[in-house]
Amino acid sequence: MKTASILGVQFHAVTKKQAVELAMSKLRARQKGYVVTPNPEIVDLCRRDPEFMGIVNHAALVLPDGIGIIYAAKILGEGLPGRVPGIEFAEELCAAMAKENMRLFLLGAKPGIAEKAGTNLCAKFPGLVLAGTHDGYFKKSGEESDAVVSAINASGAKLLFVCLGVPVQERWITDNREKLTAARVCMCLGGSLDVYAGVAQRAPKFFVDHSLEWFYRLMKEPKRIGRMMKLPKFLFGTYLAKIRGKA
């Protein structure tokens, strides 16, 4: 796969359809790997934390989730086909899995959310098998974490959605990937279970289609203005890194 380097993070230059096909090929071939979907905030975290940068770059698929990544790629002259939002990629992967009756485990969110999300996904994609769920309220190391790993293994799930937030989810997968004997592909999905469960909503289709989800969220929550200012700062930093030859 071709990659595009954005400030040290190696994104795979694939479309959403290609990403789904690659993930399905791993599931069928029983090859292990994990998927991450960095946005500008995650790239900034990687730059501050070399260890986390290594975790992200070691993923089987590194997909550009935010429009800021696409803008940064244009500044740097790197080729990325377009955004691959994690929440959309995961749904299309579920649709493909449903055709082959594959098993899915959902990990994360508040108690009851994963179960509701699983029910909704299975209703939307008949044939998808919900192998099990667990909330995100457990100690991420030690006996509690080991018990969660055991439950995932016992479920026989081939795909695992890990929704614990950045960077906890990525670190947890890395710490446990050798113990996860059944799950072939693990995907970091942040707060997606809340959306799948129907307790949180994405922006309307117009805003999604025009890469304006950030603007919609700002209209709904004006107090997010401080966080939103990170995008122009990120793009300016990308431009400076380019002219300094450090991109």
Short mmCIF file of the C-alpha atoms (twelve columns), coordinates in Angstrom:
data_MODEL
# 
_entry.id   MODEL 
# 
loop_
_atom_site.group_PDB 
_atom_site.id 
_atom_site.type_symbol 
_atom_site.label_atom_id 
_atom_site.label_alt_id 
_atom_site.label_comp_id 
_atom_site.label_asym_id 
_atom_site.label_seq_id 
_atom_site.Cartn_x 
_atom_site.Cartn_y 
_atom_site.Cartn_z 
_atom_site.pdbx_PDB_model_num 
ATOM 1   C CA . MET A 1   0.000   0.000   0.000  1 
ATOM 2   C CA . LYS A 2   1.132   3.519   -0.754 1 
ATOM 3   C CA . THR A 3   1.464   5.812   2.250  1 
ATOM 4   C CA . ALA A 4   1.340   9.549   2.814  1 
ATOM 5   C CA . SER A 5   3.529   10.979  5.575  1 
ATOM 6   C CA . ILE A 6   1.817   13.720  7.577  1 
ATOM 7   C CA . LEU A 7   4.181   15.098  10.221 1 
ATOM 8   C CA . GLY A 8   5.563   11.639  10.883 1 
ATOM 9   C CA . VAL A 9   2.283   9.697   10.812 1 
ATOM 10  C CA . GLN A 10  2.162   7.252   7.901  1 
ATOM 11  C CA . PHE A 11  -1.355  7.246   6.488  1 
ATOM 12  C CA . HIS A 12  -2.373  4.569   4.015  1 
ATOM 13  C CA . ALA A 13  -3.494  6.088   0.728  1 
ATOM 14  C CA . VAL A 14  -6.665  4.080   0.245  1 
ATOM 15  C CA . THR A 15  -10.322 4.793   -0.386 1 
ATOM 16  C CA . LYS A 16  -13.001 3.660   2.043  1 
ATOM 17  C CA . LYS A 17  -13.923 0.790   -0.286 1 
ATOM 18  C CA . GLN A 18  -10.308 -0.330  -0.557 1 
ATOM 19  C CA . ALA A 19  -9.900  -0.151  3.216  1 
ATOM 20  C CA . VAL A 20  -12.934 -2.406  3.709  1 
ATOM 21  C CA . GLU A 21  -11.572 -4.893  1.160  1 
ATOM 22  C CA . LEU A 22  -8.187  -4.946  2.902  1 
ATOM 23  C CA . ALA A 23  -9.770  -5.497  6.325  1 
ATOM 24  C CA . MET A 24  -11.968 -8.283  4.969  1 
ATOM 25  C CA . SER A 25  -8.966  -9.986  3.385  1 
ATOM 26  C CA . LYS A 26  -7.259  -10.021 6.785  1 
ATOM 27  C CA . LEU A 27  -10.355 -11.450 8.436  1 
ATOM 28  C CA . ARG A 28  -10.647 -14.209 5.841  1 
ATOM 29  C CA . ALA A 29  -6.926  -15.010 5.946  1 
ATOM 30  C CA . ARG A 30  -6.876  -14.994 9.751  1 
ATOM 31  C CA . GLN A 31  -4.194  -12.315 9.771  1 
ATOM 32  C CA . LYS A 32  -3.977  -10.107 12.838 1 
ATOM 33  C CA . GLY A 33  -3.786  -6.336  12.831 1 
ATOM 34  C CA . TYR A 34  -5.412  -3.176  14.141 1 
ATOM 35  C CA . VAL A 35  -6.915  -0.095  12.542 1 
ATOM 36  C CA . VAL A 36  -6.538  3.527   13.648 1 
ATOM 37  C CA . THR A 37  -8.147  6.678   12.240 1 
ATOM 38  C CA . PRO A 38  -6.075  9.717   13.244 1 
ATOM 39  C CA . ASN A 39  -7.366  13.272  13.006 1 
ATOM 40  C CA . PRO A 40  -5.204  16.410  13.498 1 
ATOM 41  C CA . GLU A 41  -5.443  16.168  17.303 1 
ATOM 42  C CA . ILE A 42  -4.139  12.610  17.223 1 
ATOM 43  C CA . VAL A 43  -1.299  13.607  14.890 1 
ATOM 44  C CA . ASP A 44  -0.352  16.367  17.344 1 
ATOM 45  C CA . LEU A 45  -0.381  13.800  20.167 1 
ATOM 46  C CA . CYS A 46  1.892   11.550  18.113 1 
ATOM 47  C CA . ARG A 47  4.382   14.400  17.646 1 
ATOM 48  C CA . ARG A 48  4.508   14.951  21.407 1 
ATOM 49  C CA . ASP A 49  4.710   11.252  22.232 1 
ATOM 50  C CA . PRO A 50  7.136   9.203   20.096 1 
ATOM 51  C CA . GLU A 51  5.989   5.960   21.721 1 
ATOM 52  C CA . PHE A 52  2.405   6.648   20.704 1 
ATOM 53  C CA . MET A 53  3.618   7.589   17.215 1 
ATOM 54  C CA . GLY A 54  5.102   4.104   16.989 1 
ATOM 55  C CA . ILE A 55  1.819   2.510   18.058 1 
ATOM 56  C CA . VAL A 56  -0.118  4.427   15.399 1 
ATOM 57  C CA . ASN A 57  2.391   3.735   12.632 1 
ATOM 58  C CA . HIS A 58  2.465   0.033   13.483 1 
ATOM 59  C CA . ALA A 59  -1.253  -0.313  12.643 1 
ATOM 60  C CA . ALA A 60  -2.302  -2.458  9.716  1 
ATOM 61  C CA . LEU A 61  -4.443  0.436   8.479  1 
ATOM 62  C CA . VAL A 62  -3.929  4.116   9.286  1 
ATOM 63  C CA . LEU A 63  -6.924  5.966   7.869  1 
ATOM 64  C CA . PRO A 64  -7.397  9.768   7.572  1 
ATOM 65  C CA . ASP A 65  -10.450 10.567  9.683  1 
ATOM 66  C CA . GLY A 66  -10.411 14.362  9.707  1 
ATOM 67  C CA . ILE A 67  -10.644 16.851  6.848  1 
ATOM 68  C CA . GLY A 68  -7.624  18.570  8.397  1 
ATOM 69  C CA . ILE A 69  -5.513  15.570  7.412  1 
ATOM 70  C CA . ILE A 70  -6.611  15.923  3.789  1 
ATOM 71  C CA . TYR A 71  -5.766  19.642  3.816  1 
ATOM 72  C CA . ALA A 72  -2.378  18.881  5.379  1 
ATOM 73  C CA . ALA A 73  -1.704  16.268  2.685  1 
ATOM 74  C CA . LYS A 74  -2.376  18.898  0.004  1 
ATOM 75  C CA . ILE A 75  0.012   21.341  1.694  1 
ATOM 76  C CA . LEU A 76  2.718   18.681  1.773  1 
ATOM 77  C CA . GLY A 77  2.039   17.363  -1.713 1 
ATOM 78  C CA . GLU A 78  1.127   13.941  -0.358 1 
ATOM 79  C CA . GLY A 79  -1.460  11.834  -2.150 1 
ATOM 80  C CA . LEU A 80  -4.515  10.852  -0.125 1 
ATOM 81  C CA . PRO A 81  -7.725  9.910   -1.995 1 
ATOM 82  C CA . GLY A 82  -9.931  11.510  0.663  1 
ATOM 83  C CA . ARG A 83  -11.352 11.139  4.149  1 
ATOM 84  C CA . VAL A 84  -12.090 7.698   5.550  1 
ATOM 85  C CA . PRO A 85  -14.165 8.440   8.674  1 
ATOM 86  C CA . GLY A 86  -13.813 5.596   11.140 1 
ATOM 87  C CA . ILE A 87  -17.513 5.482   11.941 1 
ATOM 88  C CA . GLU A 88  -18.400 5.038   8.248  1 
ATOM 89  C CA . PHE A 89  -15.609 2.573   7.543  1 
ATOM 90  C CA . ALA A 90  -16.723 0.424   10.489 1 
ATOM 91  C CA . GLU A 91  -20.335 0.354   9.256  1 
ATOM 92  C CA . GLU A 92  -19.320 -0.686  5.757  1 
ATOM 93  C CA . LEU A 93  -17.079 -3.353  7.242  1 
ATOM 94  C CA . CYS A 94  -20.052 -4.649  9.247  1 
ATOM 95  C CA . ALA A 95  -22.092 -4.770  6.026  1 
ATOM 96  C CA . ALA A 96  -19.403 -6.864  4.345  1 
ATOM 97  C CA . MET A 97  -19.070 -9.140  7.381  1 
ATOM 98  C CA . ALA A 98  -22.832 -9.689  7.498  1 
ATOM 99  C CA . LYS A 99  -22.700 -11.366 4.080  1 
ATOM 100 C CA . GLU A 100 -20.400 -13.997 5.586  1 
ATOM 101 C CA . ASN A 101 -22.041 -14.242 9.034  1 
ATOM 102 C CA . MET A 102 -18.902 -13.050 10.806 1 
ATOM 103 C CA . ARG A 103 -18.778 -12.385 14.536 1 
ATOM 104 C CA . LEU A 104 -18.271 -8.947  16.157 1 
ATOM 105 C CA . PHE A 105 -17.423 -7.922  19.730 1 
ATOM 106 C CA . LEU A 106 -18.058 -4.376  20.988 1 
ATOM 107 C CA . LEU A 107 -15.937 -2.962  23.804 1 
ATOM 108 C CA . GLY A 108 -16.407 0.460   25.391 1 
ATOM 109 C CA . ALA A 109 -18.828 3.246   26.359 1 
ATOM 110 C CA . LYS A 110 -21.149 3.331   29.381 1 
ATOM 111 C CA . PRO A 111 -22.941 0.182   30.610 1 
ATOM 112 C CA . GLY A 112 -25.722 -0.823  28.223 1 
ATOM 113 C CA . ILE A 113 -24.503 1.272   25.278 1 
ATOM 114 C CA . ALA A 114 -22.516 -1.486  23.563 1 
ATOM 115 C CA . GLU A 115 -25.480 -3.869  23.781 1 
ATOM 116 C CA . LYS A 116 -27.796 -1.298  22.196 1 
ATOM 117 C CA . ALA A 117 -25.233 -0.490  19.527 1 
ATOM 118 C CA . GLY A 118 -24.857 -4.177  18.731 1 
ATOM 119 C CA . THR A 119 -28.612 -4.659  18.493 1 
ATOM 120 C CA . ASN A 120 -28.884 -1.743  16.064 1 
ATOM 121 C CA . LEU A 121 -25.964 -2.887  13.921 1 
ATOM 122 C CA . CYS A 122 -27.338 -6.430  13.659 1 
ATOM 123 C CA . ALA A 123 -30.771 -5.078  12.718 1 
ATOM 124 C CA . LYS A 124 -29.223 -2.871  10.047 1 
ATOM 125 C CA . PHE A 125 -26.966 -5.635  8.700  1 
ATOM 126 C CA . PRO A 126 -28.803 -8.991  8.896  1 
ATOM 127 C CA . GLY A 127 -26.296 -11.806 9.045  1 
ATOM 128 C CA . LEU A 128 -23.868 -9.937  11.298 1 
ATOM 129 C CA . VAL A 129 -23.391 -11.893 14.521 1 
ATOM 130 C CA . LEU A 130 -22.980 -10.013 17.802 1 
ATOM 131 C CA . ALA A 131 -20.597 -12.288 19.684 1 
ATOM 132 C CA . GLY A 132 -20.461 -10.197 22.859 1 
ATOM 133 C CA . THR A 133 -20.130 -6.789  24.487 1 
ATOM 134 C CA . HIS A 134 -18.450 -5.143  27.457 1 
ATOM 135 C CA . ASP A 135 -18.535 -1.569  28.716 1 
ATOM 136 C CA . GLY A 136 -15.426 0.562   29.018 1 
ATOM 137 C CA . TYR A 137 -15.480 0.803   32.802 1 
ATOM 138 C CA . PHE A 138 -12.720 -1.589  33.804 1 
ATOM 139 C CA . LYS A 139 -9.076  -1.278  34.825 1 
ATOM 140 C CA . LYS A 140 -7.005  -1.313  31.673 1 
ATOM 141 C CA . SER A 141 -4.360  -3.625  33.126 1 
ATOM 142 C CA . GLY A 142 -4.272  -6.479  35.595 1 
ATOM 143 C CA . GLU A 143 -7.039  -8.938  36.431 1 
ATOM 144 C CA . GLU A 144 -9.962  -6.840  35.178 1 
ATOM 145 C CA . SER A 145 -8.344  -6.297  31.802 1 
ATOM 146 C CA . ASP A 146 -7.388  -9.968  31.550 1 
ATOM 147 C CA . ALA A 147 -11.006 -10.952 32.267 1 
ATOM 148 C CA . VAL A 148 -12.183 -8.751  29.384 1 
ATOM 149 C CA . VAL A 149 -9.610  -10.340 27.068 1 
ATOM 150 C CA . SER A 150 -10.815 -13.789 28.140 1 
ATOM 151 C CA . ALA A 151 -14.419 -12.851 27.384 1 
ATOM 152 C CA . ILE A 152 -13.462 -11.612 23.907 1 
ATOM 153 C CA . ASN A 153 -11.503 -14.793 23.201 1 
ATOM 154 C CA . ALA A 154 -14.353 -16.999 24.426 1 
ATOM 155 C CA . SER A 155 -16.829 -15.174 22.167 1 
ATOM 156 C CA . GLY A 156 -15.057 -16.272 19.019 1 
ATOM 157 C CA . ALA A 157 -15.353 -12.771 17.553 1 
ATOM 158 C CA . LYS A 158 -13.129 -12.118 14.544 1 
ATOM 159 C CA . LEU A 159 -13.578 -8.336  14.647 1 
ATOM 160 C CA . LEU A 160 -13.274 -6.196  17.774 1 
ATOM 161 C CA . PHE A 161 -14.350 -2.562  18.046 1 
ATOM 162 C CA . VAL A 162 -12.419 -0.897  20.883 1 
ATOM 163 C CA . CYS A 163 -14.089 2.352   21.920 1 
ATOM 164 C CA . LEU A 164 -12.138 3.602   24.935 1 
ATOM 165 C CA . GLY A 165 -10.961 6.990   23.671 1 
ATOM 166 C CA . VAL A 166 -7.541  8.139   22.492 1 
ATOM 167 C CA . PRO A 167 -4.887  7.099   23.467 1 
ATOM 168 C CA . VAL A 168 -6.282  4.486   25.871 1 
ATOM 169 C CA . GLN A 169 -7.805  2.305   23.152 1 
ATOM 170 C CA . GLU A 170 -4.638  2.188   21.047 1 
ATOM 171 C CA . ARG A 171 -2.453  1.386   24.043 1 
ATOM 172 C CA . TRP A 172 -4.863  -1.289  25.281 1 
ATOM 173 C CA . ILE A 173 -4.850  -3.059  21.924 1 
ATOM 174 C CA . THR A 174 -1.057  -2.923  21.759 1 
ATOM 175 C CA . ASP A 175 -0.689  -4.247  25.313 1 
ATOM 176 C CA . ASN A 176 -3.099  -7.118  24.674 1 
ATOM 177 C CA . ARG A 177 -2.683  -8.022  21.012 1 
ATOM 178 C CA . GLU A 178 -0.772  -11.228 21.801 1 
ATOM 179 C CA . LYS A 179 -3.423  -12.281 24.336 1 
ATOM 180 C CA . LEU A 180 -6.296  -11.641 21.914 1 
ATOM 181 C CA . THR A 181 -6.253  -15.036 20.238 1 
ATOM 182 C CA . ALA A 182 -9.636  -14.985 18.477 1 
ATOM 183 C CA . ALA A 183 -10.006 -11.398 17.222 1 
ATOM 184 C CA . ARG A 184 -8.121  -10.952 13.978 1 
ATOM 185 C CA . VAL A 185 -8.818  -7.269  13.397 1 
ATOM 186 C CA . CYS A 186 -9.176  -4.705  16.187 1 
ATOM 187 C CA . MET A 187 -10.423 -1.225  15.390 1 
ATOM 188 C CA . CYS A 188 -10.107 1.943   17.469 1 
ATOM 189 C CA . LEU A 189 -13.419 3.798   17.232 1 
ATOM 190 C CA . GLY A 190 -13.571 6.373   20.024 1 
ATOM 191 C CA . GLY A 191 -17.156 7.410   20.756 1 
ATOM 192 C CA . SER A 192 -18.764 5.591   17.826 1 
ATOM 193 C CA . LEU A 193 -20.787 3.202   20.002 1 
ATOM 194 C CA . ASP A 194 -22.853 6.135   21.291 1 
ATOM 195 C CA . VAL A 195 -23.812 6.942   17.708 1 
ATOM 196 C CA . TYR A 196 -24.555 3.336   16.800 1 
ATOM 197 C CA . ALA A 197 -26.666 3.054   19.956 1 
ATOM 198 C CA . GLY A 198 -28.627 6.175   19.046 1 
ATOM 199 C CA . VAL A 199 -27.712 8.183   22.153 1 
ATOM 200 C CA . ALA A 200 -25.554 10.585  20.134 1 
ATOM 201 C CA . GLN A 201 -26.082 11.959  16.634 1 
ATOM 202 C CA . ARG A 202 -23.717 12.736  13.785 1 
ATOM 203 C CA . ALA A 203 -24.107 15.942  11.847 1 
ATOM 204 C CA . PRO A 204 -26.816 15.985  9.137  1 
ATOM 205 C CA . LYS A 205 -25.859 14.446  5.788  1 
ATOM 206 C CA . PHE A 206 -25.216 17.808  4.113  1 
ATOM 207 C CA . PHE A 207 -22.519 18.689  6.648  1 
ATOM 208 C CA . VAL A 208 -20.988 15.190  6.485  1 
ATOM 209 C CA . ASP A 209 -20.905 15.169  2.682  1 
ATOM 210 C CA . HIS A 210 -19.240 18.575  2.552  1 
ATOM 211 C CA . SER A 211 -16.705 17.859  5.339  1 
ATOM 212 C CA . LEU A 212 -18.395 20.431  7.583  1 
ATOM 213 C CA . GLU A 213 -19.091 18.285  10.628 1 
ATOM 214 C CA . TRP A 214 -16.733 20.499  12.617 1 
ATOM 215 C CA . PHE A 215 -18.849 23.562  11.715 1 
ATOM 216 C CA . TYR A 216 -22.067 21.815  12.698 1 
ATOM 217 C CA . ARG A 217 -20.617 20.851  16.081 1 
ATOM 218 C CA . LEU A 218 -19.446 24.425  16.572 1 
ATOM 219 C CA . MET A 219 -22.949 25.751  15.866 1 
ATOM 220 C CA . LYS A 220 -24.399 23.274  18.370 1 
ATOM 221 C CA . GLU A 221 -21.709 23.925  20.965 1 
ATOM 222 C CA . PRO A 222 -20.117 27.383  20.579 1 
ATOM 223 C CA . LYS A 223 -17.899 26.665  23.594 1 
ATOM 224 C CA . ARG A 224 -15.946 24.288  21.312 1 
ATOM 225 C CA . ILE A 225 -14.373 27.319  19.584 1 
ATOM 226 C CA . GLY A 226 -11.122 26.825  21.501 1 
ATOM 227 C CA . ARG A 227 -10.828 23.250  20.334 1 
ATOM 228 C CA . MET A 228 -11.785 24.183  16.779 1 
ATOM 229 C CA . MET A 229 -8.928  26.700  16.649 1 
ATOM 230 C CA . LYS A 230 -6.556  23.741  16.783 1 
ATOM 231 C CA . LEU A 231 -7.280  23.013  13.114 1 
ATOM 232 C CA . PRO A 232 -5.862  26.250  11.643 1 
ATOM 233 C CA . LYS A 233 -2.976  25.945  14.117 1 
ATOM 234 C CA . PHE A 234 -2.342  22.407  12.871 1 
ATOM 235 C CA . LEU A 235 -2.406  23.483  9.227  1 
ATOM 236 C CA . PHE A 236 -0.099  26.445  9.896  1 
ATOM 237 C CA . GLY A 237 2.262   24.099  11.731 1 
ATOM 238 C CA . THR A 238 2.175   21.756  8.740  1 
ATOM 239 C CA . TYR A 239 3.099   24.613  6.418  1 
ATOM 240 C CA . LEU A 240 6.003   25.638  8.675  1 
ATOM 241 C CA . ALA A 241 7.218   22.053  8.869  1 
ATOM 242 C CA . LYS A 242 7.180   21.882  5.073  1 
ATOM 243 C CA . ILE A 243 9.244   25.016  4.536  1 
ATOM 244 C CA . ARG A 244 11.671  23.889  7.260  1 
ATOM 245 C CA . GLY A 245 11.937  20.444  5.724  1 
ATOM 246 C CA . LYS A 246 10.638  18.707  8.860  1 
ATOM 247 C CA . ALA A 247 7.327   17.339  7.595  1 
# 
